[in-house]
Amino acid sequence: MIEAATLHGFRAGVYVVALMVLLAWYRRVPDDQRAFCRPVLFVVGFAAVATALVAAGVGTVPVGTGEVVVPSVLDDLVAYMLLYAVMARLAGINGRALAAIVFTPVAQRLGFEVATVTDGPIALLGLVILVGGHLALAAFLLGPIWRRAQAVPEQPRLLHWKARNLLLFIVGMFVVFVLLALFGIFDNFTTLIVQQYMTVLLRVGFAGFLFANLDAVGDVSLRPSTASEATPAD
């Protein structure tokens, strides 16, 4: 059986290759479209470093009934915050709505970590945060946020719609998988392989999707407006 460190090392190599390809692609991107590229480049680059640390056995801390792999947790938090922020900004989302979209997946990831290192009611609470957070975020994005997106020009609105569906689908599938894994449906090796695949798919897949659709960004700015955000009528 392949060692976990070997799989992590292979994943780090995949990130490095993907980053090199994306950087070469980035050089051909017009200056006015580069702002949306930088966050996803950072996500892939950070993932390469964090995964290399995991492969080297750095940053694993025993906690409760399990252990916390600190580089992996930080990698996930950075990825979720930036990818969800990019998706939301494509719809022109600012203020508290943007904060809710960015920090809900952070709470989910921390809830998952709590569920893996504790037992009993605390672990159950972590699972509730994991599952409930995804359902609440999906309802928010499909309802109020989509109504706000109607004020955005058609092309970036369509790109937001695609990015939203991609994130909700991949993260949703990951939530289902980790729930099954926590209940012992899969053996350790299968769990590790699927985790490697899905983490790469989220980061590299989203980056490739965004780079391939930069023409649709239009005049939308990545930087949130400092103006107060009016609540749209339903």
XYZ file of C-alpha atoms in Angstrom:
234
model
C 0.000 0.000 0.000
C 1.252 3.489 -0.829
C 2.362 5.508 2.186
C 0.353 8.607 3.098
C 3.492 10.772 2.921
C 4.071 9.605 -0.659
C 0.537 10.558 -1.670
C 0.893 13.967 -0.048
C 4.206 14.466 -1.825
C 2.628 13.537 -5.148
C -0.212 16.012 -4.522
C 2.299 18.751 -3.721
C 3.967 18.000 -7.060
C 0.637 18.273 -8.853
C 0.121 21.702 -7.300
C 3.586 22.838 -8.380
C 2.986 21.745 -11.982
C -0.462 23.360 -11.977
C 1.000 26.580 -10.577
C 3.662 26.697 -13.290
C 1.020 26.228 -15.986
C -1.223 28.889 -14.449
C 1.674 31.365 -14.145
C 2.520 30.871 -17.821
C -1.151 31.428 -18.623
C -1.226 34.482 -16.335
C 1.489 36.190 -18.382
C -0.857 36.202 -21.372
C -3.812 37.593 -19.420
C -4.608 41.287 -20.082
C -3.778 43.614 -17.193
C -7.422 44.525 -16.589
C -8.322 40.859 -15.984
C -5.422 39.890 -13.717
C -6.987 40.916 -10.411
C -9.269 37.861 -10.331
C -6.327 35.572 -11.175
C -4.152 36.463 -8.202
C -6.312 34.945 -5.427
C -6.579 31.588 -7.172
C -2.849 31.585 -7.936
C -2.220 32.186 -4.246
C -4.584 29.337 -3.333
C -2.693 26.861 -5.538
C 0.726 28.119 -4.398
C -0.224 27.999 -0.720
C -1.612 24.487 -1.199
C 1.709 23.359 -2.700
C 3.650 24.618 0.323
C 1.150 23.322 2.892
C 0.947 19.885 1.276
C 4.736 19.628 1.125
C 4.838 20.331 4.878
C 2.234 17.607 5.472
C 4.295 15.175 3.375
C 7.333 16.028 5.488
C 5.403 15.353 8.698
C 5.525 18.969 9.849
C 2.727 20.517 11.895
C 0.783 17.495 13.168
C -0.461 18.098 16.708
C -2.252 15.516 18.911
C -5.590 16.938 20.092
C -8.345 15.120 21.989
C -9.035 11.724 20.475
C -7.186 12.468 17.231
C -4.687 14.851 15.713
C -4.821 18.176 13.897
C -2.679 18.583 10.782
C -2.130 22.336 11.026
C -0.832 22.958 7.458
C -3.817 21.100 6.028
C -6.285 23.085 8.126
C -4.678 26.397 7.114
C -4.637 25.304 3.471
C -8.369 24.589 3.558
C -9.202 27.852 5.338
C -7.233 29.918 2.817
C -8.785 28.068 -0.119
C -12.370 28.358 1.090
C -12.093 32.024 2.034
C -10.512 33.146 -1.233
C -12.476 30.963 -3.649
C -15.814 31.862 -2.098
C -14.798 35.531 -2.038
C -13.959 35.465 -5.751
C -17.263 33.774 -6.530
C -19.206 36.349 -4.500
C -17.395 39.351 -5.984
C -18.360 38.198 -9.479
C -21.907 39.076 -8.404
C -20.801 42.386 -6.879
C -21.468 41.244 -3.300
C -20.172 43.515 -0.507
C -20.410 44.015 3.227
C -22.096 41.593 5.596
C -23.311 39.358 2.786
C -19.738 38.906 1.558
C -18.542 38.211 5.116
C -21.254 35.574 5.565
C -20.291 33.855 2.317
C -16.589 33.862 3.199
C -16.785 32.814 6.851
C -19.516 30.154 6.675
C -17.221 27.613 4.964
C -14.536 28.515 7.516
C -16.959 27.558 10.286
C -17.759 24.343 8.406
C -14.096 23.395 8.132
C -13.497 24.067 11.817
C -16.654 22.127 12.672
C -15.311 19.168 10.730
C -12.009 19.377 12.593
C -13.834 19.422 15.920
C -15.851 16.353 14.889
C -12.667 14.398 14.076
C -10.867 15.034 17.390
C -13.770 14.803 19.867
C -16.574 12.433 20.826
C -20.155 12.752 21.980
C -22.214 15.953 21.832
C -19.269 18.166 20.853
C -18.467 15.972 17.859
C -22.151 15.973 16.917
C -22.199 19.770 17.112
C -19.227 19.869 14.746
C -21.117 17.720 12.239
C -24.211 19.928 12.539
C -22.070 22.976 11.733
C -20.506 21.147 8.791
C -23.784 20.022 7.214
C -26.013 22.878 8.341
C -23.491 25.465 7.200
C -23.451 24.076 3.686
C -27.242 23.939 3.475
C -27.587 27.471 4.847
C -24.936 28.808 2.471
C -26.571 27.102 -0.501
C -29.945 28.635 0.411
C -28.353 32.073 0.795
C -26.528 31.868 -2.539
C -29.481 30.456 -4.452
C -31.935 32.952 -2.953
C -30.977 36.477 -1.790
C -27.538 36.515 -3.439
C -28.904 35.395 -6.798
C -31.510 38.146 -6.632
C -28.769 40.698 -5.979
C -26.803 39.308 -8.900
C -29.533 40.420 -11.297
C -28.061 43.930 -11.088
C -24.755 42.682 -12.539
C -24.203 42.571 -16.338
C -25.114 39.285 -17.987
C -21.643 37.837 -18.605
C -20.209 38.208 -15.068
C -23.581 37.140 -13.652
C -23.395 33.929 -15.698
C -19.795 33.398 -14.580
C -20.868 33.861 -10.955
C -23.663 31.338 -11.510
C -21.213 28.770 -12.888
C -18.647 29.429 -10.140
C -21.331 29.175 -7.459
C -22.620 25.874 -8.797
C -19.086 24.490 -9.096
C -18.206 25.346 -5.490
C -21.504 24.148 -4.061
C -21.248 20.870 -5.954
C -17.629 20.052 -5.104
C -17.882 21.129 -1.465
C -21.247 19.388 -1.141
C -19.792 16.140 -2.456
C -16.881 16.533 -0.052
C -19.286 17.026 2.879
C -21.141 13.838 1.942
C -17.874 11.950 1.581
C -16.404 13.028 4.926
C -19.640 12.131 6.684
C -19.488 8.629 5.223
C -15.791 8.411 6.108
C -16.404 9.499 9.702
C -18.975 6.713 10.066
C -16.442 4.155 8.829
C -17.895 3.441 5.393
C -14.468 3.640 3.718
C -11.117 2.221 4.757
C -8.265 4.602 5.544
C -6.550 4.228 2.178
C -9.710 4.902 0.178
C -10.470 7.921 2.353
C -6.986 9.315 1.781
C -7.112 8.827 -1.998
C -10.505 10.501 -2.370
C -9.425 13.381 -0.118
C -6.349 13.955 -2.288
C -8.439 13.986 -5.445
C -11.157 16.296 -4.157
C -8.783 18.835 -2.636
C -6.880 19.100 -5.925
C -10.123 19.279 -7.897
C -11.402 22.171 -5.806
C -8.271 24.309 -6.100
C -6.890 23.490 -9.537
C -10.309 22.916 -11.087
C -11.634 26.267 -9.918
C -8.454 28.054 -11.021
C -8.611 26.517 -14.503
C -12.306 27.326 -14.780
C -11.739 30.976 -13.844
C -8.740 31.445 -16.163
C -10.710 29.957 -19.047
C -13.608 32.379 -18.495
C -11.843 35.665 -17.738
C -13.427 37.367 -20.747
C -16.744 37.203 -18.899
C -15.503 39.215 -15.903
C -16.079 42.512 -17.694
C -15.919 45.608 -15.504
C -16.584 43.790 -12.212
C -13.977 44.678 -9.577
C -12.449 42.199 -7.152
C -12.087 44.915 -4.520
C -15.302 45.278 -2.478
C -16.903 48.702 -2.431
C -16.686 50.715 0.783
C -20.141 52.129 0.175
C -22.948 50.827 2.347
C -24.798 47.956 0.749
C -28.504 48.385 0.275
C -30.728 45.405 0.892
C -32.553 44.479 -2.304
C -36.260 43.944 -2.378
C -37.346 40.342 -2.667
